[in-house]
Coordinates of C-alpha atoms and ligand atoms in Angstrom, one line a residue:
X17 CA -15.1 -27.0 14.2
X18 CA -12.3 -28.1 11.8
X19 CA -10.3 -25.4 10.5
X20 CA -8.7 -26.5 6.9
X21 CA -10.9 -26.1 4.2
X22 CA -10.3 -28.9 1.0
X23 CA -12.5 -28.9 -2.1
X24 CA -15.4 -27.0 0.0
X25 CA -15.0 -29.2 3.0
X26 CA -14.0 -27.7 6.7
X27 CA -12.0 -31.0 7.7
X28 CA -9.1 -31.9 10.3
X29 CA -5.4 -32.7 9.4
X30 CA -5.0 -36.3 8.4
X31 CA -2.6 -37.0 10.9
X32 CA -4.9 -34.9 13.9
X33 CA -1.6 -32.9 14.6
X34 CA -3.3 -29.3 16.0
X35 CA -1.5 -25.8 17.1
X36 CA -2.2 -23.2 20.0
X37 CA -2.2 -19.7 18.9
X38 CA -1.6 -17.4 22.0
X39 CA -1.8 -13.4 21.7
X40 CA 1.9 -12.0 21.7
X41 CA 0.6 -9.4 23.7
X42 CA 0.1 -11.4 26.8
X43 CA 0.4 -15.0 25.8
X44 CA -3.4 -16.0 26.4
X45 CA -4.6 -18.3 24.1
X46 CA -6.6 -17.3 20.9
X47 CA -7.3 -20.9 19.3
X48 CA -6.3 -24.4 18.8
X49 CA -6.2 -24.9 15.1
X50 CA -5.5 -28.0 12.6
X51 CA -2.2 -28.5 12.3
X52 CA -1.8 -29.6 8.3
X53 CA 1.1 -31.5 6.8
X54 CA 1.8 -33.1 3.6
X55 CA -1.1 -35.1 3.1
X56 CA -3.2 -32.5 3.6
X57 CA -1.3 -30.0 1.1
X58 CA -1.5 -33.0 -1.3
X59 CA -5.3 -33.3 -0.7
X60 CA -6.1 -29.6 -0.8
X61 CA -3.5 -29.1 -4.3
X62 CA -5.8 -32.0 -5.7
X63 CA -9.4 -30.4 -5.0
X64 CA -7.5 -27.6 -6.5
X65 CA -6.5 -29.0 -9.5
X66 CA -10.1 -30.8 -9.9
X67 CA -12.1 -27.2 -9.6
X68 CA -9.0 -25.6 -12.2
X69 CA -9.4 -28.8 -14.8
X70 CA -13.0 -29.7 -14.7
X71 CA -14.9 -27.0 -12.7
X72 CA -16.7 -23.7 -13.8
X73 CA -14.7 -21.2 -12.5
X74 CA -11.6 -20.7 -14.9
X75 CA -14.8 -20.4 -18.1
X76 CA -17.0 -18.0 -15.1
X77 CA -16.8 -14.5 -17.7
X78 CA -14.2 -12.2 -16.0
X79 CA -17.6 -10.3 -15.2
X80 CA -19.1 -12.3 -13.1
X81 CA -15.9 -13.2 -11.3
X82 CA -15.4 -9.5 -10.7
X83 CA -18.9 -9.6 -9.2
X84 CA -18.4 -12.1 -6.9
X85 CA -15.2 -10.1 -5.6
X86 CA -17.4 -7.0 -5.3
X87 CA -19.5 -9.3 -3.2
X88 CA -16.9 -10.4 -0.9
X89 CA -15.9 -6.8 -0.5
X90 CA -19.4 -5.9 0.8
X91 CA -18.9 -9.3 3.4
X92 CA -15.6 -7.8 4.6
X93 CA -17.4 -4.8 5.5
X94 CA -20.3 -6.3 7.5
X95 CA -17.9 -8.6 9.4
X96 CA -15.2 -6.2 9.5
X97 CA -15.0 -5.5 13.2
X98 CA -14.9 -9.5 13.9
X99 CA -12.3 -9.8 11.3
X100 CA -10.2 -6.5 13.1
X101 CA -10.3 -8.3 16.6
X102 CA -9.4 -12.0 15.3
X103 CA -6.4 -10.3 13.5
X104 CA -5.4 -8.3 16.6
X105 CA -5.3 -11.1 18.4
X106 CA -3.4 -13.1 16.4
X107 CA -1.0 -10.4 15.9
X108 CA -1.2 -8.1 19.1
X109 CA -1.4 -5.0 17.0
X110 CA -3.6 -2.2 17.8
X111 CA -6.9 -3.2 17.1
X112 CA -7.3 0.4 15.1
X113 CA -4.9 -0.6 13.0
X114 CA -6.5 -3.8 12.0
X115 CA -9.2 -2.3 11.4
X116 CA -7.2 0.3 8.7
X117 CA -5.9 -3.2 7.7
X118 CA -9.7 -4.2 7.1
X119 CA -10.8 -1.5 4.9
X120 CA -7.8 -1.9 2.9
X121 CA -8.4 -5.5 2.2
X122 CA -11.6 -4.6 1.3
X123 CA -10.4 -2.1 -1.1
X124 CA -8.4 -4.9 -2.9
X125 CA -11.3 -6.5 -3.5
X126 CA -13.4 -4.2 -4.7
X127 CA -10.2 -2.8 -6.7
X128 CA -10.3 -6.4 -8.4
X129 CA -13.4 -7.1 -8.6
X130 CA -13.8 -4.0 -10.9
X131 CA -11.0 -4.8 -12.9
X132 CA -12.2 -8.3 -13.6
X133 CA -15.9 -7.0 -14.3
X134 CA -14.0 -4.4 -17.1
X135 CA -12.4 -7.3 -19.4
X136 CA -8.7 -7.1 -17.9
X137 CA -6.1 -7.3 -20.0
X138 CA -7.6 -8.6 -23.5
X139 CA -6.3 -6.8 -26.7
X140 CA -6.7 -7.2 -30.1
X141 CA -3.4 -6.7 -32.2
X142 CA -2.8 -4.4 -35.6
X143 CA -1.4 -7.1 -37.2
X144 CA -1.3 -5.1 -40.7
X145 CA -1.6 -8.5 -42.8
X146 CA -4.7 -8.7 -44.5
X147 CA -7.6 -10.9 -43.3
X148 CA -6.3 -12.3 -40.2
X149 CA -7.5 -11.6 -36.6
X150 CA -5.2 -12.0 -33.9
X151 CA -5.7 -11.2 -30.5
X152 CA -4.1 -11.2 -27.4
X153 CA -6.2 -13.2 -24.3
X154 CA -5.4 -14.0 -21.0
X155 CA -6.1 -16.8 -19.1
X156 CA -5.3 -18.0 -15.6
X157 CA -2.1 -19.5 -14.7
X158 CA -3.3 -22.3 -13.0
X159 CA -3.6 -23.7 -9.5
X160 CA -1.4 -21.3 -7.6
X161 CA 0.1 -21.8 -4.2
X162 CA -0.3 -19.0 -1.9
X163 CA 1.9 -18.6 1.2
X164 CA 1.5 -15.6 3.5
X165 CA 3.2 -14.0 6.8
X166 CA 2.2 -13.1 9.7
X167 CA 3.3 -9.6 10.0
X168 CA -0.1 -8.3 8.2
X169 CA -2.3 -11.8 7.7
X170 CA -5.2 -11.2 5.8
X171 CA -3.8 -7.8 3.6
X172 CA -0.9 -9.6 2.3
X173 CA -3.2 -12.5 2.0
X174 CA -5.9 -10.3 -0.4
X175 CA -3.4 -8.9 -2.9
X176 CA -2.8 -12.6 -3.8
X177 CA -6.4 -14.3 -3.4
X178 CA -8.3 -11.0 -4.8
X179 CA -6.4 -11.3 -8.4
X180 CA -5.7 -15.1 -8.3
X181 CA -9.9 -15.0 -8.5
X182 CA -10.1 -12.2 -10.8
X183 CA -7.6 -13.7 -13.0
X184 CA -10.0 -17.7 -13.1
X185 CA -7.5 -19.5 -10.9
X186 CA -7.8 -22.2 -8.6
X187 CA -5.4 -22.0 -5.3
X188 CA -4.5 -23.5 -2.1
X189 CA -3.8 -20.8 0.7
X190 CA -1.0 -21.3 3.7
X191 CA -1.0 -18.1 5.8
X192 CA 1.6 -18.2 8.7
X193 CA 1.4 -21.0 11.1
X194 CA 1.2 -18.2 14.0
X195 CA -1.8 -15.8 12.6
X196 CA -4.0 -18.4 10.7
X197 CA -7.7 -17.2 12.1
X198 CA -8.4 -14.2 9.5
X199 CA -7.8 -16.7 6.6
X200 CA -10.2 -19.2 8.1
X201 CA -12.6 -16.5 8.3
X202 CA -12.1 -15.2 4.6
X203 CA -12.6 -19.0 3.3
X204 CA -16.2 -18.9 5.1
X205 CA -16.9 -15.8 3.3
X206 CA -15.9 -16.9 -0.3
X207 CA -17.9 -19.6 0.3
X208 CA -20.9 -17.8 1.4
X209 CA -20.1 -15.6 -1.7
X210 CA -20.6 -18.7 -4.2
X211 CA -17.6 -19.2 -4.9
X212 CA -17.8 -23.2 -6.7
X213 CA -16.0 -25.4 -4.7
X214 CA -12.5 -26.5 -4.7
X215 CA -11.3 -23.2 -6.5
X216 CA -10.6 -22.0 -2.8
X217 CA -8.5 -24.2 -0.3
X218 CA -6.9 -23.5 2.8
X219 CA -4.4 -25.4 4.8
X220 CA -2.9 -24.4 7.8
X221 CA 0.4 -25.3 9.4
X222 CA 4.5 -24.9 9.7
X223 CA 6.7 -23.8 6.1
X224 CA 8.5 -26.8 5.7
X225 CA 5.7 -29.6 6.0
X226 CA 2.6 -27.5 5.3
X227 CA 4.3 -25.1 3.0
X228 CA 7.0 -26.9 1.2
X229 CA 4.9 -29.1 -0.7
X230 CA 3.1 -26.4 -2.3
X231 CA 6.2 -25.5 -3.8
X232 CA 7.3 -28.6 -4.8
X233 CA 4.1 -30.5 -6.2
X234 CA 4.2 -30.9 -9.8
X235 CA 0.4 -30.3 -10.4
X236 CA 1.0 -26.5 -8.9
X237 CA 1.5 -24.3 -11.9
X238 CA 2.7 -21.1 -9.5
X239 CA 3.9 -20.2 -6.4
X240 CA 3.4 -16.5 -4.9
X241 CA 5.2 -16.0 -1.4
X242 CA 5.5 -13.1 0.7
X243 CA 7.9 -13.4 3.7
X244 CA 11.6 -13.7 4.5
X245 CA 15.2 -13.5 2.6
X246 CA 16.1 -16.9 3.4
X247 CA 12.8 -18.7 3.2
X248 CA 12.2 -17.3 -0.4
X249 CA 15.1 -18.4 -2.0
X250 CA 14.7 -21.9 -0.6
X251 CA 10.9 -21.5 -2.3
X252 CA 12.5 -20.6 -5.6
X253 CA 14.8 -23.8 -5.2
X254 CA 11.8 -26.0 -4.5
X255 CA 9.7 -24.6 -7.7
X256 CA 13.0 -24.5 -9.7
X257 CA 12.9 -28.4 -11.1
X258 CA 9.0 -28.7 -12.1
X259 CA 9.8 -24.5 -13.8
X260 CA 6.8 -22.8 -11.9
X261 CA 6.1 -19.4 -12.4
X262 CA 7.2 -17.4 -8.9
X263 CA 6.0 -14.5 -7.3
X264 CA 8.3 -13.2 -4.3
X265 CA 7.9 -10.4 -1.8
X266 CA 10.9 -10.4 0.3
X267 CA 11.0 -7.6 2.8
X268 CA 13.5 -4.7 2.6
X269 CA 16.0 -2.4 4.2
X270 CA 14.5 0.7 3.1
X271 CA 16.0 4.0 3.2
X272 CA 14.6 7.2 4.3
X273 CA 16.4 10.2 2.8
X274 CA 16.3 13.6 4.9
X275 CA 17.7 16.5 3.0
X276 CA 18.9 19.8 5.2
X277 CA 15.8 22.3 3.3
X278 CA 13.4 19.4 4.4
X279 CA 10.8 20.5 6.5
X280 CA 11.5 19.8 9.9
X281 CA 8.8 19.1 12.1
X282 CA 6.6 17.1 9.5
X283 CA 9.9 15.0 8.0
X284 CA 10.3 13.8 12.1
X285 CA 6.9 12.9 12.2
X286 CA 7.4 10.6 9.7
X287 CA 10.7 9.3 10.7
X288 CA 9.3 7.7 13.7
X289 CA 6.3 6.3 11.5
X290 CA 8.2 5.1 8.7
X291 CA 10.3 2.5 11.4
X292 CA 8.3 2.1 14.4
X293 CA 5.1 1.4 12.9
X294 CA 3.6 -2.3 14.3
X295 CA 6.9 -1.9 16.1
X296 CA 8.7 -2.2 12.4
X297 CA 7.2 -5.5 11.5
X298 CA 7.1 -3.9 8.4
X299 CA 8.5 -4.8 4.5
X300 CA 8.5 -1.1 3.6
X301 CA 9.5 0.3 7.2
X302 CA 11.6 2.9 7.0
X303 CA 14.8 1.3 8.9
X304 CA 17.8 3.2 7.2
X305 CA 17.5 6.6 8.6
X306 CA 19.7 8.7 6.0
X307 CA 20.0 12.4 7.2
X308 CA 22.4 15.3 5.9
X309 CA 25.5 16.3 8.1
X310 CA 24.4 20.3 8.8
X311 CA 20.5 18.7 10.4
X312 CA 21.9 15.4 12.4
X313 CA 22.3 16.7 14.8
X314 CA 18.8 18.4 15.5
X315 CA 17.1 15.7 13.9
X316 CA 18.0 13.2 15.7
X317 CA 17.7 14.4 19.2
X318 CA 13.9 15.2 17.8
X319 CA 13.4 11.7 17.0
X320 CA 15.3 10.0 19.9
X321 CA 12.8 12.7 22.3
X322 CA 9.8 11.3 20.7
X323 CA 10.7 8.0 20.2
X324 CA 10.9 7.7 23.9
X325 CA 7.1 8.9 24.6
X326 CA 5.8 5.9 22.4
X327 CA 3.5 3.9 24.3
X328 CA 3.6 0.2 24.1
X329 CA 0.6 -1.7 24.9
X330 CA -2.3 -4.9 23.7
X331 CA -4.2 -4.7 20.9
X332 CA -7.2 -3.4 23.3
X333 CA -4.7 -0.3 25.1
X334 CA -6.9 3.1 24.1
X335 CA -3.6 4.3 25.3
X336 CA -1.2 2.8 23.3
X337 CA 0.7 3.5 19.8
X338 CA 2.5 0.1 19.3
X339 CA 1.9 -3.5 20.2
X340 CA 4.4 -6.0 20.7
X341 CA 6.5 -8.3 18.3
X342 CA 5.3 -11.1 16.7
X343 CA 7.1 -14.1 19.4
X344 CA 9.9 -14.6 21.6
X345 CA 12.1 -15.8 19.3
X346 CA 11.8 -12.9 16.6
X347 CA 12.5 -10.9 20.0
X348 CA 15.5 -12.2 20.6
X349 CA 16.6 -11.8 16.9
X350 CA 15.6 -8.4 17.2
X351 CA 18.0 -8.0 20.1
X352 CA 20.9 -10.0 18.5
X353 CA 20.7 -7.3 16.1
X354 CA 20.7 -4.5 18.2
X355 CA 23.5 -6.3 20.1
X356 CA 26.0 -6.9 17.0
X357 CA 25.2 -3.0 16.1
X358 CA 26.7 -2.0 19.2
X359 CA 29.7 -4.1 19.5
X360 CA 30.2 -3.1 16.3
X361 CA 30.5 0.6 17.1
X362 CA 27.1 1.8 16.9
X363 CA 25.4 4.6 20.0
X364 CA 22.7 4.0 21.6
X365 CA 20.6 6.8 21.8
X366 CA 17.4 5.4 23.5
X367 CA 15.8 2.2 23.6
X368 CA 17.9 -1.2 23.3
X369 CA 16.3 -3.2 26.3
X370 CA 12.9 -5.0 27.0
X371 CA 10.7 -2.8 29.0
X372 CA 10.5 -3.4 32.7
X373 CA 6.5 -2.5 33.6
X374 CA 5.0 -5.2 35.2
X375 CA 2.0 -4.9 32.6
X376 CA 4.6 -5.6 29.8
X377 CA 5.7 -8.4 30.9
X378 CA 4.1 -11.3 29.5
X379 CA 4.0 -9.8 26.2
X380 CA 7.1 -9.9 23.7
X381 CA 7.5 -5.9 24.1
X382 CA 10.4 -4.6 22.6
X383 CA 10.8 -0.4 23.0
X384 CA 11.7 2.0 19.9
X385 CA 15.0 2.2 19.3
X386 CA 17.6 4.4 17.8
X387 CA 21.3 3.2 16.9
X388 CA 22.9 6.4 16.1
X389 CA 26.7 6.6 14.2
X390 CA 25.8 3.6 11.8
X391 CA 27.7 2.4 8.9
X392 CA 26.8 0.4 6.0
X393 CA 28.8 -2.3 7.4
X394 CA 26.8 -3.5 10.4
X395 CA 24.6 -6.2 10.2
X396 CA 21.8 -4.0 11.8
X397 CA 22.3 -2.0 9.1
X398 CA 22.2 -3.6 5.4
X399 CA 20.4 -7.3 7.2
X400 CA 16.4 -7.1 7.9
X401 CA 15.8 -6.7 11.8
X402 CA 12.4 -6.3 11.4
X403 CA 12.0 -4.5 14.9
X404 CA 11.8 -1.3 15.9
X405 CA 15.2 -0.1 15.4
X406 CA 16.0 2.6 13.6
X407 CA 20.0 2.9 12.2
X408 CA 20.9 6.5 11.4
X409 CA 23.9 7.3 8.9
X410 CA 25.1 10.7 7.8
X411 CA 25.7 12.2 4.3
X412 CA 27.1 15.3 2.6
X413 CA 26.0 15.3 -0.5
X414 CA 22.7 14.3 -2.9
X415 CA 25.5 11.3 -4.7
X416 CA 26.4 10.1 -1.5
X417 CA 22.6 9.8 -0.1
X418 CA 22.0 7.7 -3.1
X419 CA 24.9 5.4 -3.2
X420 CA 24.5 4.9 0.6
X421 CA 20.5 4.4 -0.1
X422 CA 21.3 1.9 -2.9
X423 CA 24.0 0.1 -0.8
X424 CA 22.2 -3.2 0.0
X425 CA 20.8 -6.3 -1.2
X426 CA 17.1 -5.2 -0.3
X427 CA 15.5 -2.9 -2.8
X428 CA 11.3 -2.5 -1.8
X429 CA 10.8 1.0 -0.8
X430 CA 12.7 4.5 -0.1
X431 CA 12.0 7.8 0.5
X432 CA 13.2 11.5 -0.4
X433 CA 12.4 14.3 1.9
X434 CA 13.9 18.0 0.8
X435 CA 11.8 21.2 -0.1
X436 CA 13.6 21.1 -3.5
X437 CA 11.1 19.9 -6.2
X438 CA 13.8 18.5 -8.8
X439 CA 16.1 17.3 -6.5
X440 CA 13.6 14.9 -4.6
X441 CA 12.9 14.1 -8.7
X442 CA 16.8 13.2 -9.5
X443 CA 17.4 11.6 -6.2
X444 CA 13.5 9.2 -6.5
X445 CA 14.6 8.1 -10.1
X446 CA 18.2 7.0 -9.1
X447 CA 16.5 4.8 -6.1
X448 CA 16.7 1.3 -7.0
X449 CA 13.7 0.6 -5.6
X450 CA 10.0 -0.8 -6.5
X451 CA 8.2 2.1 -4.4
X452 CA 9.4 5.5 -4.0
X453 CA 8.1 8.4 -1.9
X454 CA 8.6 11.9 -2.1
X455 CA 7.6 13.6 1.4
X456 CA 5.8 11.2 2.5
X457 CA 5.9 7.4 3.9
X458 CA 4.1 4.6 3.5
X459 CA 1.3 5.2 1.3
X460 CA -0.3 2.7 -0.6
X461 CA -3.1 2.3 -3.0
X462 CA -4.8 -0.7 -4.7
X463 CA -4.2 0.8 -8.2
X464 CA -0.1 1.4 -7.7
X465 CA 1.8 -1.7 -8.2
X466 CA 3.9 -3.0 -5.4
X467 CA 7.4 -4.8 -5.3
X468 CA 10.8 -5.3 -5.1
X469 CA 13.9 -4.9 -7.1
X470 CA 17.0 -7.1 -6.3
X471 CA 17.0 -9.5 -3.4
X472 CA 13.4 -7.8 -2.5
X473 CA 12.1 -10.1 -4.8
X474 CA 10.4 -9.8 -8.1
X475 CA 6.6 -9.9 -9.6
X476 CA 4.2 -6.9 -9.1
X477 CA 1.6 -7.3 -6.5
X478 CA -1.4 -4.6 -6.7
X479 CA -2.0 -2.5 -10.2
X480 CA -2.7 -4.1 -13.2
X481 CA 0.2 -5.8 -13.3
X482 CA -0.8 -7.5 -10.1
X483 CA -3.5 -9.4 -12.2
X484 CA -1.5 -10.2 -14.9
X485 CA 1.0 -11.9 -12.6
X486 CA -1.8 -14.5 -12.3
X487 CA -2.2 -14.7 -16.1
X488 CA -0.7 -16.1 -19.1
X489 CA -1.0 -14.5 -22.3
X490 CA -2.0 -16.3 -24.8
X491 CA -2.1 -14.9 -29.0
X492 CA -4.6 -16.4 -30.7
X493 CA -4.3 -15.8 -34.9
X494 CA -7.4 -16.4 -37.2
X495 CA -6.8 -16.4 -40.6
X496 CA -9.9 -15.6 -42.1
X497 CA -9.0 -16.3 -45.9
X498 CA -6.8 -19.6 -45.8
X499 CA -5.1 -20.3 -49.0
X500 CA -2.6 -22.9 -49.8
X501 CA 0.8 -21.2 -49.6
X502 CA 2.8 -23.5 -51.4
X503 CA 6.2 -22.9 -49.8
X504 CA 8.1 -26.0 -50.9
X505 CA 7.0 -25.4 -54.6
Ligands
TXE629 O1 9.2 -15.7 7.9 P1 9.1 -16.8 6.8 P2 9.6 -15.7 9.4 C1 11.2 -11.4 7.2 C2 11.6 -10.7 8.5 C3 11.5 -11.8 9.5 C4 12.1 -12.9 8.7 C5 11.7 -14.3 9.2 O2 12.9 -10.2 8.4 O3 12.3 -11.5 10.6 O4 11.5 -12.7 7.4 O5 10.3 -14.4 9.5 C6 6.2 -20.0 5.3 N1 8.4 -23.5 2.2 N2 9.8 -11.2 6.9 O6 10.5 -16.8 9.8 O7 9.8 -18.1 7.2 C7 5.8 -19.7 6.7 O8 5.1 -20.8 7.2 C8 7.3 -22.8 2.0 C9 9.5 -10.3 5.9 O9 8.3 -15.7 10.2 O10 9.5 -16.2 5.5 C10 5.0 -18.5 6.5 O11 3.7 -18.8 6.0 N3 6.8 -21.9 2.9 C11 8.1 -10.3 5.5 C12 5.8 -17.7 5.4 O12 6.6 -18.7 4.7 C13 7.6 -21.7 4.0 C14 7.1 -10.8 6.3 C15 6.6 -16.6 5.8 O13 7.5 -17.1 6.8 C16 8.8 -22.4 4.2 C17 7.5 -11.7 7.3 C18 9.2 -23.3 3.3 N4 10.4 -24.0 3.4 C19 8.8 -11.9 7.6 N5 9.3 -22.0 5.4 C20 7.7 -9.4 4.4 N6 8.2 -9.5 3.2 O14 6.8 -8.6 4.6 C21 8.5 -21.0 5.9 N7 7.4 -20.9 5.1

């Protein structure tokens, strides 16, 4: 069955170019799917820009678009366990985390769906002149171009789709050319939904011949990417001449801030969590480990114990508590990380080498590891590895925590962990950061928005301000008592 879905059509790439997906777990193959280029991207931006100009959806009440999210909710429940196992073996994560991942994407929906069905952002303004009405309305942007990663397929994929719907748009959806099978899947369940045809389009395929021209096109009104450094600034280039409004989620180099008073046990656990989580394939993952003088020590022997016992194992491993990385080649950039940190004066305190079981091998398994005696200078340190490694650096006191926490491009997440109420207070507001957690890691809801300050990219995804990234506000002023004004008299 064809895989790219254009104006409410399942059809094949114009040029019949098609992809293997294989599990990074063991490399057995998940799929072949349509390989799209730019013909297709053309094709599926026009059914878009058809359903956006002349089709129902955009003048649908915010109501009854809400409704129909609620209704794709309930569909993501029923099919949640085939949607958990497609993504899991796409991905190789645990398959219990996809199905975490599941509930959560449901969540969005539901989360927007609501929001549509209670009238979103309208307002209507105290003017204080005298028989006028002016309001404030939004409407949708446009025909937005959605580009997702592979690290978590269809989540990252819902906080754009869910709101770009609430909001009336139209869009055309690229997830990553290696995990495209939950997006296929969510396309079948919009349409079974009833969602008009053409406001939905998927194409599938590589960033610069499937993805590019989503950028570029001059009929896209906005681009929302989620993904890498370097591959977001070249989509900001490519929108930059026709002015489109941009959404980026670029990944971070978050800190995790371990105070002496913190408690111990509990602020361990979550050090290992906060970076080795889907083996740190992770935006928010904790990868700056930031821990006072007095506990180093202590701490990190703790860490380094545990991070040894982690078991690394396929998606379907009762046994295991983290999966592979995503493909050889992000592998090998995790270990050309690892490798500069080391010749550049960094200890290794466990991990640092592909694992050697025979069961392991035809997966791209990586094992925890922990670079202890960092400084801000190393690459490992203040570049993404996305991998599991951890980098630990030492501090004295709260002001040099902060400046070391601060000290990078990357500004998504951080966290605080101290028993002292105001100073995790001082030390979260001074975070330059779009999420910050006190005691805690990783935490997320639907109604918090999420994103980045600095290079981390701008644009709120989730919240309220998550819809109104797909909206433009428009004023509308009545005057309800026209006279001639007669300026020029
Ligand atoms: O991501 P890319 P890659 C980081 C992480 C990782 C690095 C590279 O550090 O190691 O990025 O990963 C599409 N025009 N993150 O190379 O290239 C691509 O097809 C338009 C952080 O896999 O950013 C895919 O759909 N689109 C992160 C999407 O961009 C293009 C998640 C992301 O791929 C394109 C993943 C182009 N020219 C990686 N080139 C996060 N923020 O969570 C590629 N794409």
């Amino acid at each position: 069955m064809p895989q790219l879905f254009i104006g409410g059509q399942w059809t094949v790439a114009v040029d019949g170019q098609v992809r293997e997906i294989r599990c990074p777990a063991d490399g057995t193959l998940v799929g072949t799917v349509d390989e799209a280029g730019p013909k297709d991207a053309a094709a599926a931006i026009t059914a878009a820009r058809d359903a956006f100009d002349r089709g129902p959806w955009p003048g649908t009440p915010a109501a009854e678009r809400g409704w129909l999210l609620l209704r794709v909710a309930d569909l993501l429940e029923r099919d949640k366990e085939k949607f958990a196992r497609a993504e899991s073996l796409d991905t190789g994560k645990r398959l219990v985390e996809s199905e975490l991942d599941m509930d959560d994407i449901a969540k969005c929906f539901r989360y927007y769906g609501n929001l549509a069905a209670s009238g979103g952002n309208d307002r209507v303004v105290n003017t204080g002149v005298p028989d006028v009405d002016s309001r404030v309305v939004h409407e949708p942007v446009g025909v937005c171009s959605l580009i997702t990663p592979w690290n978590y397929p269809l989540l990252q994929t819902s906080w754009k789709v869910a709101p770009a719907l609430a909001a009336g748009n139209a869009f055309v959806l690229k997830p990553s050319e290696l995990t495209p099978h939950t997006a296929i899947g969510l396309m079948r369940l919009l349409a079974e939904a009833g969602l008009p045809d053409g406001v939905a389009n998927l194409i599938l395929g590589a960033g610069p011949t499937a993805g590019a021209p989503l950028c570029e096109d001059p009929r896209v009104d906005m681009v929302s990417f989620t993904g890498g450094l370097v591959t977001g600034r070249r989509v900001m280039a490519a929108a930059a001449p026709t002015v489109k409004k941009v959404a980026l989620e670029l990944g971070g180099k978050n800190p995790n801030i371990v105070f002496a008073d913190a408690d111990f046990e509990t602020a361990v656990d979550y050090a290992l969590m906060a970076v080795f989580l889907h083996s740190g394939q992770v935006c928010s993952a904790g990868a700056r480990l930031l821990v006072q003088d007095e506990l180093h020590d202590s701490f990190v022997a703790e860490v380094v114990k545990r991070a040894r016992t982690i078991r690394m194992g396929g998606p379907f491993d009762d046994h295991a508590r983290t999966g592979p990385l995503i493909s050889a080649t992000h592998r090998e950039k995790v270990e050309a990380y690892v490798a500069a940190g080391l010749a550049e004066g960094a200890v290794l305190r466990c991990g640092g080498s592909r694992p050697d079981d025979p069961a392991l091998q035809n997966g791209y398994y990586y094992p925890p590891t922990v670079l202890d005696e960092c400084t801000p200078a190393m690459s490992v340190v203040h570049e993404e590895s996305f991998g599991p490694v951890l980098t630990v650096e030492r501090f004295r006191s709260e002001a040099e925590a902060v400046a070391l926490a601060n000290d990078t491009v990357y500004g998504l997440t951080g966290a605080v962990w101290s028993q002292d109420i105001a100073r995790t207070h001082r030390v979260a507001s001074r975070l330059r950061a779009g999420t910050v957690w006190i005691n805690d890691f990783h935490p997320y809801v639907p109604q918090a928005e999420w994103g980045g300050m600095k290079q981390s990219g701008f644009g709120r995804e989730l919240g309220p301000a998550g819809l109104a990234e797909y909206e433009e506000a428009k004023h509308v002023w009545r005057n309800l008592a026209p006279q001639p004004q007669r300026w020029f008299e």
